[in-house]
Structures are given as structure tokens and as C-alpha cells.
CSV table of C-alpha atoms and ligand atoms in Angstrom, one decimal:
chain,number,residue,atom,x,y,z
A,229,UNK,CA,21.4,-16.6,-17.4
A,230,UNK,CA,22.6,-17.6,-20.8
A,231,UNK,CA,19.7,-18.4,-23.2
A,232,UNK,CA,20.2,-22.3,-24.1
A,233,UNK,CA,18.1,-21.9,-27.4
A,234,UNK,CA,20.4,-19.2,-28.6
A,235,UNK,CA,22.2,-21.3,-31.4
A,236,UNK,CA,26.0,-19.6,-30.9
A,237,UNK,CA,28.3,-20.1,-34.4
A,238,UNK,CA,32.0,-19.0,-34.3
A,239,UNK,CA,33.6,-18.2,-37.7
A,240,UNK,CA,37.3,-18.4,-37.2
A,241,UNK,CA,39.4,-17.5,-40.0
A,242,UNK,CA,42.6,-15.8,-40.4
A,243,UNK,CA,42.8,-12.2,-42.2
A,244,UNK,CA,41.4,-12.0,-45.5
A,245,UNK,CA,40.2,-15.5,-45.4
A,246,UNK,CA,36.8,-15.0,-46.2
A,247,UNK,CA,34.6,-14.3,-43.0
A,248,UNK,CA,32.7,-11.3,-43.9
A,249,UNK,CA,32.3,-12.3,-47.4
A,250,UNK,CA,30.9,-15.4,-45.7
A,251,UNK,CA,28.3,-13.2,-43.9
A,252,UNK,CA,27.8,-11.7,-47.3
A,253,UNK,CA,26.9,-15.3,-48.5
A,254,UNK,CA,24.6,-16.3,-45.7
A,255,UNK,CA,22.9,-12.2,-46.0
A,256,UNK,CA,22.2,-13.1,-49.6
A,257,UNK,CA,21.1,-16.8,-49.2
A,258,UNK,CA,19.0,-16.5,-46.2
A,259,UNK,CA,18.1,-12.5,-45.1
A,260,UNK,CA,17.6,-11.5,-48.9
A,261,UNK,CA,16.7,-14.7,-51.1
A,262,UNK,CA,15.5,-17.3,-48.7
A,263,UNK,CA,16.9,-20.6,-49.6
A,264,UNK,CA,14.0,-23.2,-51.2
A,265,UNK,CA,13.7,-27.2,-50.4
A,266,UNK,CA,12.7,-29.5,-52.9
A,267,UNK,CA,8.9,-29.4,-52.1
A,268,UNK,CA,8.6,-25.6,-51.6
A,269,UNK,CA,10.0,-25.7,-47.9
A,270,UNK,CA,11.8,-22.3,-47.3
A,271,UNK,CA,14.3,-21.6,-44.9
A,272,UNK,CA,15.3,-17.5,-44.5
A,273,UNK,CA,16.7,-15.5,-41.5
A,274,UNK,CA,15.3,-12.8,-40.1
A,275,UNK,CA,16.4,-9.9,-37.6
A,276,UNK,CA,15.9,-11.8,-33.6
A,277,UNK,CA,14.5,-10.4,-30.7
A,278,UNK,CA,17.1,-11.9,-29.1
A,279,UNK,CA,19.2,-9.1,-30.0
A,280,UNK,CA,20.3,-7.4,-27.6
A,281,UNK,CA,21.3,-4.0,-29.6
A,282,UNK,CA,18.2,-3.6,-31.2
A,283,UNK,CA,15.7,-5.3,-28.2
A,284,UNK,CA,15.4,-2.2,-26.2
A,285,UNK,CA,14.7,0.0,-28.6
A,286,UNK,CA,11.9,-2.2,-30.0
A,287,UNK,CA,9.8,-5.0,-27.9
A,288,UNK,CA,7.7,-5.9,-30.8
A,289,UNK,CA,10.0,-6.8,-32.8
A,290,UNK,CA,9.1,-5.6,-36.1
A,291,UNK,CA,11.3,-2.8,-36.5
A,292,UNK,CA,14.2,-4.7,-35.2
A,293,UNK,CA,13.9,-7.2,-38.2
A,294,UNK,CA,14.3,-4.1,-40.7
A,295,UNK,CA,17.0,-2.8,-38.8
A,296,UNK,CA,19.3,-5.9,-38.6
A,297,UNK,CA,18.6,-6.3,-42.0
A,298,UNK,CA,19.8,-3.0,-42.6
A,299,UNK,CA,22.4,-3.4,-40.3
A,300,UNK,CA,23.7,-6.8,-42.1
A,301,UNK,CA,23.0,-5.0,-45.6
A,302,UNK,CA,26.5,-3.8,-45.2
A,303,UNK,CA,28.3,-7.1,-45.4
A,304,UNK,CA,27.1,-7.0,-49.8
A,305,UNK,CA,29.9,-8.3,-51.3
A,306,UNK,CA,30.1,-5.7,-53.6
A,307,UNK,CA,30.6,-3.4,-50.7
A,308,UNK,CA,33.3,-5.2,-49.0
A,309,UNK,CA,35.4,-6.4,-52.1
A,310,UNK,CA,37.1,-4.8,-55.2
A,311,UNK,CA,35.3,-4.1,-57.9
A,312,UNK,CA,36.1,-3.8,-61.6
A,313,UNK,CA,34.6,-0.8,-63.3
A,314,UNK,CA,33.4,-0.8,-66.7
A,315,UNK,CA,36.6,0.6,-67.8
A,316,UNK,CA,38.2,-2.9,-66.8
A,317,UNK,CA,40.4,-1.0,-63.9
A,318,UNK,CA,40.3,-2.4,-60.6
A,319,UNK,CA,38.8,-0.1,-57.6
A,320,UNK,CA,39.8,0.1,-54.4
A,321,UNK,CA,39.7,-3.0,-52.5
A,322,UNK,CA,37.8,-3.1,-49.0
A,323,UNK,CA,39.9,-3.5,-45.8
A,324,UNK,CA,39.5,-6.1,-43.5
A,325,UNK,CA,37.2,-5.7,-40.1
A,326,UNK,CA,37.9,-3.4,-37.7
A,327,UNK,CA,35.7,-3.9,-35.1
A,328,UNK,CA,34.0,-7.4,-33.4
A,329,UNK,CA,30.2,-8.0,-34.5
A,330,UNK,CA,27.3,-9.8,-33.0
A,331,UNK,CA,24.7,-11.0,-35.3
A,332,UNK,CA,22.0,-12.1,-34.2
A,333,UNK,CA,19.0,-14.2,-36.2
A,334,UNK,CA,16.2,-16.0,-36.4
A,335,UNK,CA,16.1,-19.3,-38.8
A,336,UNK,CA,12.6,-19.8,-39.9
A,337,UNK,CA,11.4,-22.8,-41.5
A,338,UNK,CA,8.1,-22.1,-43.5
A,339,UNK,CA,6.6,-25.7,-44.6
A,340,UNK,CA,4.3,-26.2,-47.4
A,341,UNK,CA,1.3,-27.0,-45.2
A,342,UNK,CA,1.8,-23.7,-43.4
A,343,UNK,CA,3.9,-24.9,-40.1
A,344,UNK,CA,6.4,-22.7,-39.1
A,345,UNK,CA,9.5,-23.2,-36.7
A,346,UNK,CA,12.4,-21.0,-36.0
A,347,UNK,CA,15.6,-20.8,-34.3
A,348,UNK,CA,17.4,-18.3,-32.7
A,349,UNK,CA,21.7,-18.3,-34.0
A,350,UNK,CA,24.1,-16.1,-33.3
A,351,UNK,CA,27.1,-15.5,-35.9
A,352,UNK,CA,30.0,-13.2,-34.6
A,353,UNK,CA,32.6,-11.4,-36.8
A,354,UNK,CA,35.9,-10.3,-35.9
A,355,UNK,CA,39.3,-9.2,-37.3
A,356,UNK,CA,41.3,-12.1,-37.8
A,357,UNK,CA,44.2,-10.7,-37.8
A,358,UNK,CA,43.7,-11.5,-34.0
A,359,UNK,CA,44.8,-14.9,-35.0
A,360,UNK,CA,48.5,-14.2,-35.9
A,361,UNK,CA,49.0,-10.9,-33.6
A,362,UNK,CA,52.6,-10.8,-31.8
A,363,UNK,CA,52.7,-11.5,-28.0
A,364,UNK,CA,54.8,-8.1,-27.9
A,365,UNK,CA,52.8,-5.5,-29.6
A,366,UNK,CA,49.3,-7.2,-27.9
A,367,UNK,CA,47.2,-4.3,-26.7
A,368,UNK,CA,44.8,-4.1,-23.8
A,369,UNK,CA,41.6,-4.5,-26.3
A,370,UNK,CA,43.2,-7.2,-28.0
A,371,UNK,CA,43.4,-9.1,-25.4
A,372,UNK,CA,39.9,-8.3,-24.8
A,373,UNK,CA,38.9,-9.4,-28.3
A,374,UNK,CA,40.8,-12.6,-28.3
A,375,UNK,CA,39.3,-13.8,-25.0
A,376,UNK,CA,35.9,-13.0,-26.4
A,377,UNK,CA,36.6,-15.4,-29.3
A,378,UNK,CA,37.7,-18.1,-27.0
A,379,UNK,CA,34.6,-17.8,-24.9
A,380,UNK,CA,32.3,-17.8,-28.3
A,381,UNK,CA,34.5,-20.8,-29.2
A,382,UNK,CA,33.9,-22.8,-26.0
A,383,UNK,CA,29.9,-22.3,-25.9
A,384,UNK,CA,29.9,-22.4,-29.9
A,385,UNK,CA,27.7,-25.8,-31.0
A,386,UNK,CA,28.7,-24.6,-34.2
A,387,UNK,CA,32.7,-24.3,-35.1
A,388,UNK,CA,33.4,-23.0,-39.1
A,389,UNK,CA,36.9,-23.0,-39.7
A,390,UNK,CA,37.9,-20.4,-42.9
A,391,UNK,CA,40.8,-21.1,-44.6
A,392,UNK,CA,42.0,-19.4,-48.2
A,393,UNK,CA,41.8,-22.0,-50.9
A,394,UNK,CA,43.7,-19.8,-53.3
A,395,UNK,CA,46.4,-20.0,-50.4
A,396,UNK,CA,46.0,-23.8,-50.0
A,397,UNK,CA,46.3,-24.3,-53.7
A,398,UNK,CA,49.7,-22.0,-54.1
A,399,UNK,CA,51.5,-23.7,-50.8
A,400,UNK,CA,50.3,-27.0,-52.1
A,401,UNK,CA,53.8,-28.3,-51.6
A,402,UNK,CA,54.8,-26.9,-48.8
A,403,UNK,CA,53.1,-28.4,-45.7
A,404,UNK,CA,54.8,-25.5,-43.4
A,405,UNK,CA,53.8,-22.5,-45.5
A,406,UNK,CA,50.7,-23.3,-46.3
A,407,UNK,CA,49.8,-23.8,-42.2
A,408,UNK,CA,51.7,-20.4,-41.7
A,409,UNK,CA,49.7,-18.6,-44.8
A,410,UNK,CA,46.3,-19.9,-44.1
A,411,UNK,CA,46.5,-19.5,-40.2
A,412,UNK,CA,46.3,-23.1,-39.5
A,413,UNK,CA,49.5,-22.9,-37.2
A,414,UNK,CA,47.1,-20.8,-34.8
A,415,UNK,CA,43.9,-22.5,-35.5
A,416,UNK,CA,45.7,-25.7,-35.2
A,417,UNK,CA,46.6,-24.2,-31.1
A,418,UNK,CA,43.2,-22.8,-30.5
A,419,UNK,CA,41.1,-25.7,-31.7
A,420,UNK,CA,43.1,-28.2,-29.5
A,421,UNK,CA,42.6,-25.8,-26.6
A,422,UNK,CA,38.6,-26.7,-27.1
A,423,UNK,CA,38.6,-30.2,-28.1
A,424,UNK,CA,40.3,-31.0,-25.0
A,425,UNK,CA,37.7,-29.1,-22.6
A,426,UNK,CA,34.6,-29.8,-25.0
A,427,UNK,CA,31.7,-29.9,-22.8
A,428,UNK,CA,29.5,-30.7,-25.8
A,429,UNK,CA,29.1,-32.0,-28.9
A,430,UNK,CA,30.3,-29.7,-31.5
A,431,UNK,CA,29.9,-29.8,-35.5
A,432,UNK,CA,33.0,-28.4,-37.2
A,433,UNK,CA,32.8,-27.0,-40.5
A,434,UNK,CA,36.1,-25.9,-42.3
A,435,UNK,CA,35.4,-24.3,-45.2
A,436,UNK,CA,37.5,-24.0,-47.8
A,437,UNK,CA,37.1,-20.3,-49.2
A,438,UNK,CA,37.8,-18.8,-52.9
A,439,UNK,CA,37.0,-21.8,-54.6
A,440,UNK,CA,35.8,-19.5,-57.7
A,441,UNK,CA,39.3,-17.9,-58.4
A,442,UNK,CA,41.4,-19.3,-61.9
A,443,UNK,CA,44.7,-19.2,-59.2
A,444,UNK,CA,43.2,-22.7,-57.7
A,445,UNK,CA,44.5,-25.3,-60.9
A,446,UNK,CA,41.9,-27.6,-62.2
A,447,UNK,CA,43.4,-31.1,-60.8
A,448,UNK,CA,42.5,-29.3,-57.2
A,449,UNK,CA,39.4,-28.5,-58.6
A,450,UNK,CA,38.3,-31.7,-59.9
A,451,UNK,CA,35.7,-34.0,-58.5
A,452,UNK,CA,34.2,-31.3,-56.8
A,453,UNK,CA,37.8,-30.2,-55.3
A,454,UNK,CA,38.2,-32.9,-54.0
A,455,UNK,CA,42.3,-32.7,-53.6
A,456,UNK,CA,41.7,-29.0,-52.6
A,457,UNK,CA,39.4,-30.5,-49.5
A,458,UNK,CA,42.3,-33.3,-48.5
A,459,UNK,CA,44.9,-30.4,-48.6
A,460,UNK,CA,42.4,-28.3,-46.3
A,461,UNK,CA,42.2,-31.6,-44.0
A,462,UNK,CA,46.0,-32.6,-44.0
A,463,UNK,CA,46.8,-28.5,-43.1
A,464,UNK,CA,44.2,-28.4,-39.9
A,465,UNK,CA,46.7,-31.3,-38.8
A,466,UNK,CA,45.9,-31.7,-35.2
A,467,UNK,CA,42.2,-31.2,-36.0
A,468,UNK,CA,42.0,-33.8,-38.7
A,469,UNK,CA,44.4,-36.2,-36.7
A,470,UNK,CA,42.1,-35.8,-33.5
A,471,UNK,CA,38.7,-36.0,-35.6
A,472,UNK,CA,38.1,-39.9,-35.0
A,473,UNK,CA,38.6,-39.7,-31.5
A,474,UNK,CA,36.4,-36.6,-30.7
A,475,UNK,CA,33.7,-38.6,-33.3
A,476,UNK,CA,33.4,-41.5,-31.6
A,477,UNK,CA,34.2,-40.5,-28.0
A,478,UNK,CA,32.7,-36.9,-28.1
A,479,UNK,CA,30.1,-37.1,-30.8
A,480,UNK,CA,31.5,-34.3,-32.6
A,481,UNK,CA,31.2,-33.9,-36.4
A,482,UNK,CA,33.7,-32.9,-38.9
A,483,UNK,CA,33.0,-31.9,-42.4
A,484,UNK,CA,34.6,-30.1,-45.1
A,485,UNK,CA,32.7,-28.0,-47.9
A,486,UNK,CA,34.7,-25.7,-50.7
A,487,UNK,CA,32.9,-22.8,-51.2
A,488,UNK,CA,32.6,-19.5,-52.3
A,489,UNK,CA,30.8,-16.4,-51.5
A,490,UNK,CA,30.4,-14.5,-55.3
A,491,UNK,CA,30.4,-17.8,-57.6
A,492,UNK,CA,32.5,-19.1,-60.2
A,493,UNK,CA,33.6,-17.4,-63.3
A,494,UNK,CA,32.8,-13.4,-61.1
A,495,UNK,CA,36.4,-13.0,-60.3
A,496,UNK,CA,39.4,-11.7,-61.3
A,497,UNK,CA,42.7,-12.8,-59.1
A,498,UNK,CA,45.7,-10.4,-59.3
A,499,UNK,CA,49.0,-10.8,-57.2
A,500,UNK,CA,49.6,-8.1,-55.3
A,501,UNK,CA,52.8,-5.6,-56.4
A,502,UNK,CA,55.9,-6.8,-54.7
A,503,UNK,CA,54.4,-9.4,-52.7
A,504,UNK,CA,53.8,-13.0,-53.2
A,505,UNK,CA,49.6,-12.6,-52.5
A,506,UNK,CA,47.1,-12.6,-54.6
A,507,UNK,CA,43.8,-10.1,-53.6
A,508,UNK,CA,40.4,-10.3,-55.8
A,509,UNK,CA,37.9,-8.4,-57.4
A,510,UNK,CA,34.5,-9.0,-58.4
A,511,UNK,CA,34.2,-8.9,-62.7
A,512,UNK,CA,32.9,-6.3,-64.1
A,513,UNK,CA,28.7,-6.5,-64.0
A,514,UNK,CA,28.5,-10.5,-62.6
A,515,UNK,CA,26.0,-12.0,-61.6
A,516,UNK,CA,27.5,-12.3,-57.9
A,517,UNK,CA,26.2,-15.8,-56.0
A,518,UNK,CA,27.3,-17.8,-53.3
A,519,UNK,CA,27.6,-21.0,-54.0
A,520,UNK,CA,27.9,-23.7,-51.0
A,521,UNK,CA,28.0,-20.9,-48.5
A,522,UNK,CA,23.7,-22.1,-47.9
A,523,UNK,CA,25.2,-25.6,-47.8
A,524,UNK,CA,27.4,-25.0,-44.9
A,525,UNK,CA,24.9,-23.1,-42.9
A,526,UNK,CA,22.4,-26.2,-43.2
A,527,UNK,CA,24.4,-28.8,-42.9
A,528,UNK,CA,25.9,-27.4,-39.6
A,529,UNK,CA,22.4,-26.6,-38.3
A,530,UNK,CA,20.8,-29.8,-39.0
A,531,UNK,CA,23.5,-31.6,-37.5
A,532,UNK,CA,23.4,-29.4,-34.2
A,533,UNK,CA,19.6,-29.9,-34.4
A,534,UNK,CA,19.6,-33.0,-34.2
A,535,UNK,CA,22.2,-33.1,-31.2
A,536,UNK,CA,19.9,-30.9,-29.3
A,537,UNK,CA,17.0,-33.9,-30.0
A,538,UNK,CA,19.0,-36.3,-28.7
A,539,UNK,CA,20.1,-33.9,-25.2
A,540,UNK,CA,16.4,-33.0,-25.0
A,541,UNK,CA,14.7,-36.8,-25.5
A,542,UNK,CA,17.3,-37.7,-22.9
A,543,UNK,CA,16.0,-34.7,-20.4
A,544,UNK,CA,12.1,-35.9,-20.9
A,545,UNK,CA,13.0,-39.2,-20.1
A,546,UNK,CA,14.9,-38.2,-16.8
A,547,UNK,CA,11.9,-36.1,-16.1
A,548,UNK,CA,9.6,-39.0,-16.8
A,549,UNK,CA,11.4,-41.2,-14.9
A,550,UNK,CA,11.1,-38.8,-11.9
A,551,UNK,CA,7.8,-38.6,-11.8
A,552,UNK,CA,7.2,-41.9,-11.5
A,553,UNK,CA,10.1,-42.3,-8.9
A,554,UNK,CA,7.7,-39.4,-6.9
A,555,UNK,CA,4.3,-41.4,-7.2
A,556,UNK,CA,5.5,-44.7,-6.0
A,557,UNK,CA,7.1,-42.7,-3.0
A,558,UNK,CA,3.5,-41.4,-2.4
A,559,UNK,CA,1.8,-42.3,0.7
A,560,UNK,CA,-1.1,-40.1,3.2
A,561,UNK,CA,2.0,-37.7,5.1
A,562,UNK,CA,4.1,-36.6,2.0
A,563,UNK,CA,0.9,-35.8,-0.7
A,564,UNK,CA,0.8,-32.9,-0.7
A,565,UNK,CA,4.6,-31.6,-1.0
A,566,UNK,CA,5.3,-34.6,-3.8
A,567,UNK,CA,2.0,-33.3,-5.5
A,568,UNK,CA,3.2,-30.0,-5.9
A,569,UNK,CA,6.6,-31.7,-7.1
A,570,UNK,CA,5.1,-33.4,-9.8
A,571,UNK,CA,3.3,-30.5,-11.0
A,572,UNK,CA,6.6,-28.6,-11.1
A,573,UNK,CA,8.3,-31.6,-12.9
A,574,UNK,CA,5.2,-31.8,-15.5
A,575,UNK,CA,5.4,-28.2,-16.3
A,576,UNK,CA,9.3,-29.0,-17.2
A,577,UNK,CA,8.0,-32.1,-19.2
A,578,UNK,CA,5.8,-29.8,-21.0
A,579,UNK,CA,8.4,-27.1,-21.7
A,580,UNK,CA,10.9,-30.1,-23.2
A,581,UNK,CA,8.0,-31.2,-24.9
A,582,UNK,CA,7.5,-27.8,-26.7
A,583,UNK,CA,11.5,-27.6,-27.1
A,584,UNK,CA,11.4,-31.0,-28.8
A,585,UNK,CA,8.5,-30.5,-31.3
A,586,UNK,CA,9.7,-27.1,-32.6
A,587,UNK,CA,13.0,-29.1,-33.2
A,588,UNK,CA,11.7,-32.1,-34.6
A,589,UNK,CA,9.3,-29.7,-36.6
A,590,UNK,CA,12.5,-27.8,-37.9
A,591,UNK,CA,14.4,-31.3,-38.7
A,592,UNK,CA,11.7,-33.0,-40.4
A,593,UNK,CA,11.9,-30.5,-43.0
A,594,UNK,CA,15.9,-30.2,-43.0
A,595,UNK,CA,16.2,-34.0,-43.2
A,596,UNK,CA,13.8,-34.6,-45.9
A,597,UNK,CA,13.5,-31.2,-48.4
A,598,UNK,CA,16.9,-29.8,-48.5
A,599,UNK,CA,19.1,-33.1,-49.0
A,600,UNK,CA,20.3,-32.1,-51.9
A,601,UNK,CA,22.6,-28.8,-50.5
A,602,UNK,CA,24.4,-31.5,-48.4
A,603,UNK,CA,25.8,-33.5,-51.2
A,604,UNK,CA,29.0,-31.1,-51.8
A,605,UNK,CA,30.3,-31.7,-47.6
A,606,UNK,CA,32.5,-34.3,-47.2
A,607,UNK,CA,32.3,-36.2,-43.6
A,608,UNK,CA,35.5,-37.4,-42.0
A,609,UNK,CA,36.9,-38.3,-38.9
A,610,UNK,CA,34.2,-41.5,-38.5
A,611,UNK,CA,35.8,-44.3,-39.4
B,812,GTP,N1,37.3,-14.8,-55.4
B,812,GTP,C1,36.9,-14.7,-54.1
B,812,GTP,N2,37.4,-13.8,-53.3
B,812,GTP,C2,37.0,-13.8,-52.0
B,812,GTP,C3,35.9,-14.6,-51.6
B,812,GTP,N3,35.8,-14.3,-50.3
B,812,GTP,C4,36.6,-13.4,-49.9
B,812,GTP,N4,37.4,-13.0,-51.0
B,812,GTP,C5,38.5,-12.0,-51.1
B,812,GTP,O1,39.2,-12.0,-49.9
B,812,GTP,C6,39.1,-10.7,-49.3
B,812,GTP,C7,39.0,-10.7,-47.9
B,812,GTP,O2,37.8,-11.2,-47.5
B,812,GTP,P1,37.1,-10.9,-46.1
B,812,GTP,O3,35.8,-11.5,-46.0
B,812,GTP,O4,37.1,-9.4,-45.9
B,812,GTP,O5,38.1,-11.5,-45.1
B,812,GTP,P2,38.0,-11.6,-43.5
B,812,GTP,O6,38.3,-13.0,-43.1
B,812,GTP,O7,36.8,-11.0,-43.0
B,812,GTP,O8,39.3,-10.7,-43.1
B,812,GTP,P3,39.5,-9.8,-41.7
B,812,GTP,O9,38.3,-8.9,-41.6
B,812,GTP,O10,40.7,-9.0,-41.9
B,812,GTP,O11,39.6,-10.8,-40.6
B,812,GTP,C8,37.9,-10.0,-50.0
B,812,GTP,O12,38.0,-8.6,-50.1
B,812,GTP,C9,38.0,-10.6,-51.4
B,812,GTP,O13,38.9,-10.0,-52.2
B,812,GTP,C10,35.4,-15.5,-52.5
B,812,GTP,O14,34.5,-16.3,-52.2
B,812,GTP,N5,35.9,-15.5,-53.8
B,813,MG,MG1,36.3,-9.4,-41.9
């Protein structure tokens, strides 16, 4: 049976857009740092037992949070990215994922007066060059790959679309190659695939990626890239077109956050010989930081949060309502049976109960000491 607390987040993005730098981001913010609320709430990540690569070889779960922390310590950015040596020469830049990754967390919430409340999430990884592959040179584990994105896509609460602001920024004026260069011509495809057999309500971050590099011109930049964010919008056409429909019909939620996963002033951008790219490194000794990257994560997970409230508050009323359907149909012959049919429903009322003050525990703190990392997403599709 799928676990229904599991928290499942799809990152899709297409190559070189930014998802394992992303993880890289979210590593530093929440597995390494632990990201602080205005009253001295924390929220961090830890390894889950709900992992099931690291579950059997540890039921306690202690050594399992040191190994997916080990395990994640790979995605540093300074691993996966070019770096400029002292000497001012460029190394060798990282390549892209080769191989489809699971990650599984916990989110804890530590509040001031010593409550704690967690959730379990699950990020997945993947080459994204999936996203643009030919229908003639597809291979057998492609296809396997890409259908296990579609199915992470489809029980996803969570959907973060990547897409390359230093691409947006140099197709600015060109509507076609910008969709073509971010991979918004196949995200456009697979997102309308899901909004069309949503079976839930879904909270859609795209995330415009890069935002640090001197290739994106101030005037996209300005007004915290604002222009930059519309460009992301108008290129995710059929999402963007769709997003007032699925918001008021479906209760999705769209939202759109620049950010960037080593912080402004760290990078250098270089075209690449020949072509007309541009790849980047990290400066030479830069003080590397995400910036936003936190944002997105609670943002999405606050919204989703609070979506789950709703389903849950909804369930304890049905079961409420139940019960008290059973006891009127009480009488001397059926006792017994409804008895032990109220018990049953009572232990479910109990178990939402639980369900819905971890959550409300979690949200309280979401909603009132980190406020401020939501000021930099933009809502649309509402009105
Ligand atoms: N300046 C800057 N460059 C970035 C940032 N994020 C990613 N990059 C650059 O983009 C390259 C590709 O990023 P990845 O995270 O590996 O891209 P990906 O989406 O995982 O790509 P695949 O694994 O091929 O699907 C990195 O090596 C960096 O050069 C960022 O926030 N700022
Ligand atoms: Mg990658």
C-alpha cells in the first residue's frame, strides 16, 4: 500500500537546468544549516525511515540519518559544478545525472517551546535529458525512466518546474526558441497530460534557475526579476493559460520564484566554444549560498500542508457524521455489531485526529515564523 503521509515532490527540468544543483540548495538549506523562523522556529531535514534503501539495513533509524546525509553530501555544489582555481582557470565542469535518485526525508519542525512535528517528502532526481530524447533512438530503460517520472508526476502534491533563466533571458525575443531551449515544448506536453487527470490538488512551483549569472541583463532582473518571472510564465504557455481554470476548479496553486542555488556575485558565465550556450562555474573561493531555493521548498510545503488540513478536517467530519448515523440506528438486536462499528470508526477519528494535529502543529509554525521566505513567490493563475 502506498504510504499517504509520504509527501512525493517531482523536480522536472530539462538538462542542465538546474535540478541537482537544486538538491544541492535544499542539502545546504535544510540537511546541513537548518533554515531559522523569525522567533527561533527551525525547520531542517533529516535522513527518513521511510527509506527504503537504507530501512533494512537499519530499524532504528539512526544510522540511516548519517547515511542519507552522506548519501545526499554528494549533491555539494562544488562537487557537481565547475570550479575556478586560484589560478583563475576553469576546471572541469561536472556532467549531468546519469542515473534516477530517490530521496527520501524527514521535515522537522523544532518550535521554541520544544514541540516538534515532522513530515515525511520524497524528492526524486533524474536526467533530464529524458525530456527531449528522440522517439527513434528511445531505449528499453528509457522508457522505463520516463514512465517512472510520469507516475512520480501523477501522485506528486508537489510539481517544481526548472527552467534556465540564463536561457530565458538570451531567447527573450524569441517565443519558439526559448520553449525549445528551456524544454518548455515538452513540459508544456507532459504537464497538460496531468492537469487533465489531476486527481488532486497540486501546488506547482516553476522556478526560474540561474538567477545569479551577469548573462541575465538588469531590466530582467529588476524588481526582484520580475520581467524574468513573466517570461518564465508566458514560455510554460499551456500551464500559465490553464492556471485559472485548474485554481478555481481544481484548487491547484501556481507560483513562480527566481532562484539560485550558489548566490549572486559566485559565478562566472562563459559561452561554450563553438556553440551558442553558456555553462558556469563557481568563482574562485565564494561564499557559495542558495538563495530562494529554502523559499520554494516552504512555500510548496505549506501550501500542500494546508491542502492535506482541509482533506483530513473533511474525513473527521464524515467519520463524525457516521457515528452518529450508527447510534441513532441503535436499538436491542443490532448493539452489539454497531458497537463494535463505532469503536472501529472512533479509532479512525482518533488516527485523523493525530494526522491533523501534527499538521496543524507543522502549519502553525510555517504560517506564522517563516512569512518572510515567501515574499519573493509570485502567485498567479487566481484571478
Ligand atoms: N550560475 C549558476 N549556475 C547553475 C545554477 N544551477 C545550475 N547551474 C549550472 O548548470 C549546470 C547544470 O546543472 P545541473 O543541476 O547539473 O542540471 P540538471 O538539471 O541536474 O541536469 P541533468 O542532470 O543533465 O538533467 C551546473 O553544472 C552549473 O554549471 C545556479 O544556481 N547558478
Ligand atoms: Mg542532474
Amino acid at each position: 500500500m502506498r504510504d499517504t503521509s509520504l509527501l512525493t515532490i517531482s523536480m522536472i527540468g530539462k538538462s542542465g537546468s538546474g535540478k541537482t544543483m537544486m538538491l544541492g540548495g535544499i542539502f545546504d538549506a535544510f540537511v546541513e544549516n537548518g533554515v531559522e523562523g523569525k522567533n527561533g522556529a527551525v525547520i531542517s531535514a533529516t535522513g527518513s525511515l521511510k527509506d527504503p534503501l537504507f530501512r533494512e539495513n537499519d530499524e532504528s533509524g539512526i544510522m540511516n540519518g548519517l547515511t542519507v546525509a552522506q548519501h545526499l553530501a554528494k549533491y555539494k555544489r562544488e562537487r557537481t559544478m565547475a570550479v575556478q582555481g586560484r589560478d583563475g582557470k576553469i576546471g572541469k565542469a561536472a556532467a549531468g545525472t546519469v542515473e534516477m535518485a530517490h530521496i527520501h526525508l524527514d521535515l522537522n519542525v523544532d518550535k521554541p517551546n520544544g514541540e516538534q512535528a515532522s513530515l515525511p517528502i520524497k524528492l526524486t532526481d533524474y536526467r533530464g535529458g529524458l525530456l527531449s530524447i528522440d522517439s527513434d533512438r528511445i531505449t528499453e530503460t528509457d522508457i522505463g525512466e520516463c514512465r517512472a517520472i510520469t507516475d512520480n508526476l501523477f501522485e506528486s502534491e508537489i510539481i517544481i518546474v526548472l527552467l534556465d533563466g540564463i536561457m530565458l533571458a538570451q531567447y527573450r525575443d524569441n517565443a519558439f526558441m526559448r520553449k525549445k531551449k528551456t524544454g518548455a515544448d515538452r513540459i508544456n506536453v507532459l504537464l497538460n497530460a496531468v492537469m487533465k487527470d489531476s486527481r488532486r490538488a497540486v501546488t506547482l512551483m516553476l522556478v526560474v534557475t540561474k538567477v545569479d549569472s551577469d548573462k541575465i541583463p538588469d531590466d530582467l532582473k529588476r524588481d526582484n526579476y520580475k520581467e524574468l518571472c513573466n517570461l518564465a510564465c508566458e514560455t510554460v504557455e499551456c500551464v500559465y493559460k490553464k492556471s485559472r481554470i485548474m485554481t478555481q476548479s481544481r484548487d491547484w496553486t501556481f507560483a513562480v520564484v527566481p532562484a539560485t542555488a550558489i548566490g549572486e556575485g559566485n559565478s562566472i558565465t562563459q559561452c561554450v566554444p563553438g556553440s551558442d550556450e553558456y555553462y558556469c562555474a563557481i568563482r574562485n573561493s565564494a561564499d557559495v549560498k542558495q538563495n530562494n531555493i529554502d523559499a520554494v521548498m516552504l512555500y510548496a510545503v505549506r501550501n500542500a500542508l494546508t491542502q492535506r488540513l482541509r482533506l483530513v478536517d473533511k474525513e473527521i467530519t464524515q467519520c463524525e457524521r457516521s457515528i452518529s448515523d450508527k447510534c441513532r440506528k441503535m436499538n436491542l438486536f443490532n448493539a452489539s455489531a454497531v458497537r463494535s462499528f463505532i469503536n472501529e470508526l472512533s479509532g479512525e477519528k482518533e488516527d485523523l485526529s493525530d494526522l491533523r494535529n501534527e499538521y496543524s502543529s507543522m502549519l502553525s509554525a510555517m504560517n506564522e515564523e517563516f512569512s518572510g521566505y515567501y515574499e519573493p513567490v509570485r502567485r498567479f493563475g487566481m484571478n
